[in-house]
Amino acid sequence: MISAQRQKYNQQFSSEKYKAFLQKLEEGLIKIPFRVAETPVFVPRALKEKLIEAGDEIIRLIKQDNFKALTEKAIPEEWRVPNENGQSHFLTFDFGVCKDEQGDLTPMLIEMQGFPSLYGFQHHMGKKFKSTFDLDDTVDYFLNDFNEEKYIDLLKKVIIGKHQPHEVALMDVDAHNQKTAIDFLVTEQMLGIKILALTDIIKEGKNLFYQEGAEKIQIKRIYNRLIFDEIASDPEILSKSFDPRETLNIEWATHPNWFYRISKYTMPFLRSRFVPETRFLNQVATIPQDLENYVLKPLFSFAGMGVIIDVHPTDIANIKDPENWILQRKVNYEPAVQSPTGGVKAEIRMMYLWADGEEPQLCINLARLSRGKMIGVRYNADFDWVGGTIGFMEK
């Protein structure tokens, strides 16, 4: 999208460089199970400023005094966790790159989460792109004047808090076998925290522990990467470890309830030129005449699961729980990233860290490139110049 950067990058690109880049990404870690794109996204200053403005508007809603009241029904009662804190430690907002009526590139909000993203891997990837492809200093994957040192310091403050690294666990249902395990490993190297599967955690009374050789170490804080959807079909797994819904002597980064509060559920409350018309399905009195311009999304799913892109009236009629769905006007992505074989659609995730007692800070980003109907690495495995990547933004 920055034409000079794109032209320079495409001219010096080679499959050999791309292979070397992937080898650097995986070196000392694991083989990446998802597709990493051949290129970063070069984001011009004007689009970067709109992305920042859009994020600021969303944060104003989240910081409203009544935000918890607005989103109280977002949390499924069967997954409500006690001792919720006053803020999410992580904010991630996904924007499709589109064109406005004037023909200028503009972001449109697709999804939002009060849940961690690939905060370790994105920094790792940005460094490898920069060194492998000799990207200049007029663009950067960090935002808001962050650099490596400042970024890692804030990550430590948010994830580790006042504890020692060995007292903090990055937890997921089967952490070492998740598709995002490479992010876990990078985070472990950066921060010194422990990676644990759910069943690695031992509960004694209200305290949690893990075994390190002959020593039993108490966990004081959990860097939570567990999504309850992943264990809903196997609730017995909690009996083999601990149940997060119990009252425990543990701190959360971030508390599980924020996954639901800051989510697709929040979008109907937003009014912005950067947010497509979004309504709870049970509040749609009349089905739009131009239903082909809308998409149906379940509130409680992730990674695009369950989304109905080509909506028919029968799809709406067949939904038994319309209160758990949104009807959203489709966003028309602009194929703005020029690959050697044509334009590619892009989505940019703006990633914030929010330390206790401080303000949310925009630090870094994630990008995804797509030629398919849906954005996301799982939907683009058979194409090239698509997949997970990062935005290098004009300073």
Short mmCIF file of C-alpha atoms in Angstrom, two decimals:
data_model
loop_
_atom_site.label_atom_id
_atom_site.label_comp_id
_atom_site.label_asym_id
_atom_site.label_seq_id
_atom_site.Cartn_x
_atom_site.Cartn_y
_atom_site.Cartn_z
CA MET A 1 0.00 0.00 0.00
CA ILE A 2 3.06 2.26 0.27
CA SER A 3 3.85 2.02 -3.43
CA ALA A 4 7.60 2.67 -3.15
CA GLN A 5 7.99 0.05 -0.41
CA ARG A 6 5.84 -2.45 -2.29
CA GLN A 7 7.74 -1.99 -5.55
CA LYS A 8 11.11 -2.35 -3.81
CA TYR A 9 9.98 -5.43 -1.87
CA ASN A 10 8.47 -7.23 -4.85
CA GLN A 11 11.51 -6.55 -7.03
CA GLN A 12 13.95 -8.06 -4.54
CA PHE A 13 11.67 -10.90 -3.40
CA SER A 14 12.67 -14.48 -4.18
CA SER A 15 11.43 -17.88 -3.09
CA GLU A 16 14.90 -18.53 -1.67
CA LYS A 17 14.64 -15.46 0.59
CA TYR A 18 11.17 -16.55 1.67
CA LYS A 19 12.44 -20.02 2.59
CA ALA A 20 15.32 -18.46 4.52
CA PHE A 21 12.82 -16.23 6.33
CA LEU A 22 10.70 -19.24 7.36
CA GLN A 23 13.78 -21.08 8.56
CA LYS A 24 14.74 -18.09 10.73
CA LEU A 25 11.19 -17.98 12.15
CA GLU A 26 11.32 -21.63 13.17
CA GLU A 27 14.95 -21.82 14.24
CA GLY A 28 15.25 -23.15 17.80
CA LEU A 29 11.46 -23.33 18.10
CA ILE A 30 9.03 -25.61 16.21
CA LYS A 31 7.66 -26.01 12.71
CA ILE A 32 4.88 -23.47 12.18
CA PRO A 33 1.58 -25.29 11.48
CA PHE A 34 -0.14 -22.32 9.83
CA ARG A 35 0.72 -20.41 6.67
CA VAL A 36 2.95 -17.36 7.01
CA ALA A 37 2.60 -14.93 4.11
CA GLU A 38 5.43 -14.05 1.75
CA THR A 39 5.19 -10.37 2.59
CA PRO A 40 4.40 -7.86 5.30
CA VAL A 41 1.75 -5.21 4.68
CA PHE A 42 3.14 -1.71 4.10
CA VAL A 43 0.63 0.64 5.72
CA PRO A 44 0.65 4.31 4.65
CA ARG A 45 0.49 7.00 7.31
CA ALA A 46 -3.06 8.08 6.38
CA LEU A 47 -4.43 4.57 6.92
CA LYS A 48 -2.39 4.14 10.09
CA GLU A 49 -3.94 7.32 11.52
CA LYS A 50 -7.44 6.04 10.73
CA LEU A 51 -6.66 2.72 12.41
CA ILE A 52 -5.49 4.58 15.52
CA GLU A 53 -8.60 6.80 15.49
CA ALA A 54 -10.88 3.76 15.14
CA GLY A 55 -9.16 2.04 18.06
CA ASP A 56 -9.47 5.16 20.21
CA GLU A 57 -13.24 5.24 19.57
CA ILE A 58 -13.65 1.62 20.69
CA ILE A 59 -11.57 2.20 23.81
CA ARG A 60 -13.77 5.15 24.78
CA LEU A 61 -16.74 2.77 24.86
CA ILE A 62 -14.82 0.15 26.86
CA LYS A 63 -13.78 2.77 29.43
CA GLN A 64 -17.34 4.02 29.98
CA ASP A 65 -18.57 3.60 33.55
CA ASN A 66 -21.53 1.53 32.33
CA PHE A 67 -19.55 -0.84 30.10
CA LYS A 68 -19.83 -3.77 32.50
CA ALA A 69 -23.58 -3.22 32.79
CA LEU A 70 -23.89 -3.11 28.97
CA THR A 71 -22.01 -6.38 28.57
CA GLU A 72 -23.24 -8.34 31.60
CA LYS A 73 -25.34 -10.64 29.39
CA ALA A 74 -22.32 -11.38 27.19
CA ILE A 75 -20.93 -13.86 29.72
CA PRO A 76 -22.54 -17.32 29.51
CA GLU A 77 -23.61 -18.22 33.02
CA GLU A 78 -22.10 -21.69 32.69
CA TRP A 79 -18.65 -20.12 32.10
CA ARG A 80 -18.71 -17.13 34.43
CA VAL A 81 -15.53 -16.90 36.52
CA PRO A 82 -15.47 -15.15 39.95
CA ASN A 83 -13.17 -12.34 41.11
CA GLU A 84 -13.30 -10.38 37.88
CA ASN A 85 -11.00 -7.37 37.78
CA GLY A 86 -11.78 -3.91 36.44
CA GLN A 87 -10.18 -4.13 32.98
CA SER A 88 -8.92 -6.42 30.27
CA HIS A 89 -5.13 -6.58 30.06
CA PHE A 90 -5.33 -7.13 26.30
CA LEU A 91 -7.33 -5.45 23.56
CA THR A 92 -7.21 -6.60 19.94
CA PHE A 93 -9.28 -5.01 17.18
CA ASP A 94 -9.48 -6.54 13.69
CA PHE A 95 -10.04 -4.18 10.75
CA GLY A 96 -10.59 -5.04 7.11
CA VAL A 97 -8.79 -2.74 4.68
CA CYS A 98 -11.52 -1.24 2.49
CA LYS A 99 -12.20 1.81 0.33
CA ASP A 100 -14.49 4.67 1.37
CA GLU A 101 -16.80 6.64 -0.92
CA GLN A 102 -13.93 8.94 -1.88
CA GLY A 103 -11.84 5.96 -2.98
CA ASP A 104 -9.41 6.23 -0.06
CA LEU A 105 -8.29 3.24 1.98
CA THR A 106 -10.13 2.98 5.28
CA PRO A 107 -10.43 0.42 8.10
CA MET A 108 -13.70 -1.33 8.91
CA LEU A 109 -14.05 -3.21 12.19
CA ILE A 110 -14.56 -6.96 11.75
CA GLU A 111 -14.07 -8.31 15.25
CA MET A 112 -12.67 -7.41 18.66
CA GLN A 113 -11.35 -9.34 21.65
CA GLY A 114 -10.46 -8.76 25.26
CA PHE A 115 -8.08 -11.69 24.98
CA PRO A 116 -4.39 -12.18 24.17
CA SER A 117 -3.20 -12.53 20.61
CA LEU A 118 0.26 -13.47 19.30
CA TYR A 119 2.09 -10.82 21.33
CA GLY A 120 5.33 -12.81 21.35
CA PHE A 121 5.31 -14.20 17.83
CA GLN A 122 4.44 -10.90 16.12
CA HIS A 123 7.54 -9.23 17.53
CA HIS A 124 9.61 -12.27 16.54
CA MET A 125 8.17 -12.20 13.01
CA GLY A 126 8.66 -8.45 12.59
CA LYS A 127 12.35 -8.75 13.46
CA LYS A 128 12.85 -11.60 10.98
CA PHE A 129 11.05 -9.76 8.16
CA LYS A 130 13.17 -6.68 8.79
CA SER A 131 16.49 -8.53 8.79
CA THR A 132 15.77 -11.00 5.98
CA PHE A 133 14.31 -8.50 3.53
CA ASP A 134 16.39 -5.48 4.59
CA LEU A 135 13.42 -3.21 5.34
CA ASP A 136 14.34 0.42 5.97
CA ASP A 137 13.65 2.57 9.03
CA THR A 138 10.88 4.66 7.45
CA VAL A 139 8.44 1.88 8.43
CA ASP A 140 8.02 -0.11 11.64
CA TYR A 141 5.83 -2.90 13.04
CA PHE A 142 5.81 -1.21 16.45
CA LEU A 143 3.46 1.71 17.08
CA ASN A 144 3.25 4.52 19.59
CA ASP A 145 7.06 4.95 19.80
CA PHE A 146 7.56 1.41 21.11
CA ASN A 147 10.81 -0.46 20.54
CA GLU A 148 11.92 -3.93 21.60
CA GLU A 149 13.06 -2.95 25.10
CA LYS A 150 10.01 -0.83 25.90
CA TYR A 151 7.68 -3.49 24.50
CA ILE A 152 9.15 -6.38 26.50
CA ASP A 153 9.13 -4.26 29.67
CA LEU A 154 5.40 -3.60 29.24
CA LEU A 155 4.69 -7.24 28.42
CA LYS A 156 6.40 -8.20 31.68
CA LYS A 157 4.37 -5.67 33.63
CA VAL A 158 1.10 -6.93 32.12
CA ILE A 159 1.75 -10.68 32.17
CA ILE A 160 4.04 -11.18 35.18
CA GLY A 161 2.87 -8.28 37.32
CA LYS A 162 4.50 -8.15 40.76
CA HIS A 163 5.47 -11.84 40.74
CA GLN A 164 8.54 -13.82 39.74
CA PRO A 165 8.48 -15.34 36.22
CA HIS A 166 8.45 -18.93 37.55
CA GLU A 167 5.27 -18.09 39.51
CA VAL A 168 3.41 -17.22 36.30
CA ALA A 169 2.00 -19.84 33.91
CA LEU A 170 0.93 -19.47 30.30
CA MET A 171 -2.03 -21.87 30.28
CA ASP A 172 -3.96 -23.46 27.44
CA VAL A 173 -5.95 -26.67 27.20
CA ASP A 174 -3.11 -28.53 25.44
CA ALA A 175 -0.53 -25.78 25.23
CA HIS A 176 2.36 -27.56 23.49
CA ASN A 177 0.11 -28.92 20.73
CA GLN A 178 -1.86 -25.78 19.94
CA LYS A 179 -1.52 -24.16 16.51
CA THR A 180 -0.21 -21.08 18.29
CA ALA A 181 2.41 -23.03 20.29
CA ILE A 182 5.21 -21.11 18.56
CA ASP A 183 3.90 -17.92 20.17
CA PHE A 184 3.93 -19.68 23.55
CA LEU A 185 7.56 -20.70 23.07
CA VAL A 186 8.65 -17.21 22.00
CA THR A 187 6.83 -15.76 25.03
CA GLU A 188 8.51 -18.26 27.34
CA GLN A 189 11.91 -17.21 25.99
CA MET A 190 11.12 -13.50 26.28
CA LEU A 191 9.61 -13.54 29.78
CA GLY A 192 10.81 -16.72 31.48
CA ILE A 193 7.31 -17.90 32.38
CA LYS A 194 6.14 -21.52 32.38
CA ILE A 195 4.01 -23.08 29.62
CA LEU A 196 1.40 -25.43 31.07
CA ALA A 197 -1.42 -27.52 29.70
CA LEU A 198 -4.57 -27.42 31.78
CA THR A 199 -3.90 -30.90 33.14
CA ASP A 200 -0.37 -29.92 34.23
CA ILE A 201 -1.89 -27.79 36.99
CA ILE A 202 -2.46 -29.25 40.44
CA LYS A 203 -5.10 -27.85 42.80
CA GLU A 204 -4.68 -28.04 46.58
CA GLY A 205 -7.35 -26.21 48.50
CA LYS A 206 -7.63 -22.82 46.79
CA ASN A 207 -4.04 -22.82 45.56
CA LEU A 208 -2.63 -23.96 42.20
CA PHE A 209 0.74 -25.59 41.61
CA TYR A 210 2.88 -27.25 38.96
CA GLN A 211 5.59 -29.84 39.37
CA GLU A 212 9.19 -28.91 38.46
CA GLY A 213 11.28 -32.01 39.06
CA ALA A 214 10.97 -32.80 42.75
CA GLU A 215 9.69 -29.31 43.57
CA LYS A 216 6.08 -28.19 43.64
CA ILE A 217 5.80 -24.50 42.64
CA GLN A 218 2.79 -22.36 43.43
CA ILE A 219 1.23 -20.45 40.53
CA LYS A 220 0.40 -16.88 41.49
CA ARG A 221 -0.79 -15.57 38.11
CA ILE A 222 -2.12 -17.21 34.93
CA TYR A 223 -1.47 -15.78 31.47
CA ASN A 224 -4.71 -17.24 30.16
CA ARG A 225 -4.83 -18.57 26.59
CA LEU A 226 -7.66 -21.03 27.29
CA ILE A 227 -10.96 -20.44 25.47
CA PHE A 228 -13.84 -22.28 27.13
CA ASP A 229 -15.26 -23.32 23.74
CA GLU A 230 -12.30 -25.70 23.50
CA ILE A 231 -13.31 -27.64 26.60
CA ALA A 232 -17.11 -27.33 26.34
CA SER A 233 -17.32 -30.72 24.63
CA ASP A 234 -15.13 -32.32 27.31
CA PRO A 235 -16.00 -30.73 30.67
CA GLU A 236 -14.52 -33.77 32.43
CA ILE A 237 -11.08 -32.35 31.70
CA LEU A 238 -11.62 -29.82 34.51
CA SER A 239 -11.92 -32.65 37.04
CA LYS A 240 -8.39 -33.71 36.06
CA SER A 241 -6.97 -30.30 36.91
CA PHE A 242 -8.95 -27.39 38.34
CA ASP A 243 -12.13 -25.52 37.51
CA PRO A 244 -11.56 -21.81 36.77
CA ARG A 245 -15.11 -21.10 37.97
CA GLU A 246 -14.13 -21.87 41.56
CA THR A 247 -12.89 -19.15 43.90
CA LEU A 248 -9.11 -19.54 43.83
CA ASN A 249 -5.99 -17.76 45.07
CA ILE A 250 -4.95 -16.73 41.58
CA GLU A 251 -4.57 -13.61 39.45
CA TRP A 252 -5.60 -13.64 35.81
CA ALA A 253 -4.01 -11.91 32.84
CA THR A 254 -6.55 -11.47 31.50
CA HIS A 255 -9.61 -12.56 33.47
CA PRO A 256 -11.69 -15.04 31.39
CA ASN A 257 -14.87 -12.94 31.58
CA TRP A 258 -13.27 -10.25 29.39
CA PHE A 259 -13.15 -12.69 26.46
CA TYR A 260 -16.94 -12.37 26.35
CA ARG A 261 -17.36 -8.72 27.33
CA ILE A 262 -15.05 -7.42 24.58
CA SER A 263 -16.14 -9.46 21.59
CA LYS A 264 -18.68 -9.49 18.78
CA TYR A 265 -21.19 -8.81 21.58
CA THR A 266 -19.79 -5.28 21.93
CA MET A 267 -20.17 -4.30 18.28
CA PRO A 268 -23.90 -3.36 18.28
CA PHE A 269 -23.09 -0.67 20.87
CA LEU A 270 -20.56 1.06 18.60
CA ARG A 271 -21.48 3.95 16.28
CA SER A 272 -18.61 4.91 14.01
CA ARG A 273 -17.69 5.35 10.37
CA PHE A 274 -15.23 2.53 10.99
CA VAL A 275 -17.86 0.03 12.24
CA PRO A 276 -20.34 -1.70 9.91
CA GLU A 277 -24.01 -1.73 10.91
CA THR A 278 -24.34 -4.52 13.48
CA ARG A 279 -27.47 -5.69 15.34
CA PHE A 280 -28.33 -8.51 17.70
CA LEU A 281 -30.40 -10.94 15.64
CA ASN A 282 -33.20 -11.03 18.21
CA GLN A 283 -33.55 -7.25 17.79
CA VAL A 284 -33.95 -7.39 14.00
CA ALA A 285 -37.68 -6.77 13.48
CA THR A 286 -37.59 -6.93 9.68
CA ILE A 287 -35.17 -8.95 7.58
CA PRO A 288 -33.30 -6.57 5.24
CA GLN A 289 -34.38 -6.66 1.59
CA ASP A 290 -30.71 -6.78 0.56
CA LEU A 291 -29.85 -9.74 2.78
CA GLU A 292 -27.03 -10.67 0.39
CA ASN A 293 -25.15 -7.66 1.82
CA TYR A 294 -25.16 -9.08 5.36
CA VAL A 295 -23.34 -11.81 7.26
CA LEU A 296 -24.54 -13.86 10.26
CA LYS A 297 -22.10 -14.45 13.09
CA PRO A 298 -22.47 -16.48 16.30
CA LEU A 299 -21.44 -14.45 19.33
CA PHE A 300 -19.60 -17.22 21.10
CA SER A 301 -17.17 -18.68 18.60
CA PHE A 302 -13.66 -17.87 17.44
CA ALA A 303 -11.45 -18.08 14.33
CA GLY A 304 -14.43 -17.57 12.02
CA MET A 305 -16.20 -20.77 13.09
CA GLY A 306 -19.95 -20.87 12.43
CA VAL A 307 -20.08 -17.68 10.34
CA ILE A 308 -22.70 -17.70 7.55
CA ILE A 309 -21.49 -15.51 4.68
CA ASP A 310 -24.22 -16.08 2.08
CA VAL A 311 -27.29 -15.53 4.26
CA HIS A 312 -30.77 -16.71 3.26
CA PRO A 313 -34.03 -16.08 5.20
CA THR A 314 -34.13 -19.81 6.04
CA ASP A 315 -30.76 -19.46 7.81
CA ILE A 316 -32.29 -16.85 10.11
CA ALA A 317 -35.45 -18.87 10.63
CA ASN A 318 -33.43 -21.94 11.60
CA ILE A 319 -31.52 -20.19 14.38
CA LYS A 320 -32.97 -21.24 17.73
CA ASP A 321 -31.06 -18.74 19.88
CA PRO A 322 -31.12 -15.40 17.99
CA GLU A 323 -29.97 -13.57 21.12
CA ASN A 324 -26.60 -15.28 20.59
CA TRP A 325 -26.12 -14.09 17.01
CA ILE A 326 -25.45 -10.80 15.24
CA LEU A 327 -26.49 -9.68 11.78
CA GLN A 328 -23.78 -7.48 10.34
CA ARG A 329 -23.49 -5.58 7.08
CA LYS A 330 -20.81 -7.14 4.92
CA VAL A 331 -17.48 -5.42 4.63
CA ASN A 332 -16.03 -5.22 1.13
CA TYR A 333 -12.29 -5.75 1.38
CA GLU A 334 -10.13 -3.90 -1.12
CA PRO A 335 -7.43 -6.09 -2.75
CA ALA A 336 -4.91 -3.41 -1.85
CA VAL A 337 -1.74 -5.47 -1.41
CA GLN A 338 -0.09 -6.03 -4.77
CA SER A 339 1.41 -9.50 -5.14
CA PRO A 340 3.26 -10.64 -8.28
CA THR A 341 -0.03 -12.19 -9.46
CA GLY A 342 -2.55 -9.50 -8.50
CA GLY A 343 -4.24 -7.82 -5.58
CA VAL A 344 -4.67 -9.49 -2.19
CA LYS A 345 -7.13 -8.56 0.59
CA ALA A 346 -5.77 -7.55 3.99
CA GLU A 347 -6.94 -7.41 7.58
CA ILE A 348 -5.00 -5.61 10.31
CA ARG A 349 -5.25 -6.35 14.03
CA MET A 350 -4.29 -3.48 16.31
CA MET A 351 -2.91 -4.89 19.56
CA TYR A 352 -2.96 -3.05 22.91
CA LEU A 353 -1.53 -3.82 26.34
CA TRP A 354 -3.30 -2.49 29.43
CA ALA A 355 -1.30 -2.70 32.64
CA ASP A 356 -3.09 -2.52 35.98
CA GLY A 357 -3.75 1.08 37.01
CA GLU A 358 -2.56 2.49 33.67
CA GLU A 359 -4.02 3.40 30.28
CA PRO A 360 -4.25 0.97 27.34
CA GLN A 361 -1.27 1.33 25.01
CA LEU A 362 -1.17 0.48 21.32
CA CYS A 363 2.06 -1.44 20.80
CA ILE A 364 2.16 -3.77 17.84
CA ASN A 365 -0.01 -5.31 15.15
CA LEU A 366 -0.89 -8.44 13.26
CA ALA A 367 -1.99 -8.72 9.63
CA ARG A 368 -3.61 -11.44 7.55
CA LEU A 369 -3.71 -11.69 3.78
CA SER A 370 -6.45 -13.51 1.88
CA ARG A 371 -7.60 -14.43 -1.59
CA GLY A 372 -10.52 -16.53 -0.32
CA LYS A 373 -14.01 -15.61 0.85
CA MET A 374 -12.85 -15.44 4.46
CA ILE A 375 -9.81 -13.93 6.08
CA GLY A 376 -7.78 -16.31 8.22
CA VAL A 377 -4.99 -18.78 7.69
CA ARG A 378 -7.26 -21.83 7.84
CA TYR A 379 -9.28 -20.54 4.86
CA ASN A 380 -6.31 -19.73 2.61
CA ALA A 381 -4.03 -22.75 2.85
CA ASP A 382 -4.10 -23.44 -0.91
CA PHE A 383 -2.98 -19.98 -2.10
CA ASP A 384 0.32 -18.12 -2.12
CA TRP A 385 0.95 -14.58 -0.87
CA VAL A 386 -1.65 -15.18 1.83
CA GLY A 387 -1.60 -16.07 5.52
CA GLY A 388 -0.42 -14.56 8.77
CA THR A 389 1.91 -11.57 8.61
CA ILE A 390 2.51 -8.13 10.12
CA GLY A 391 2.06 -4.51 9.13
CA PHE A 392 5.05 -2.24 8.68
CA MET A 393 3.56 1.21 9.16
CA GLU A 394 4.83 4.48 7.77
CA LYS A 395 6.36 6.63 10.52
#
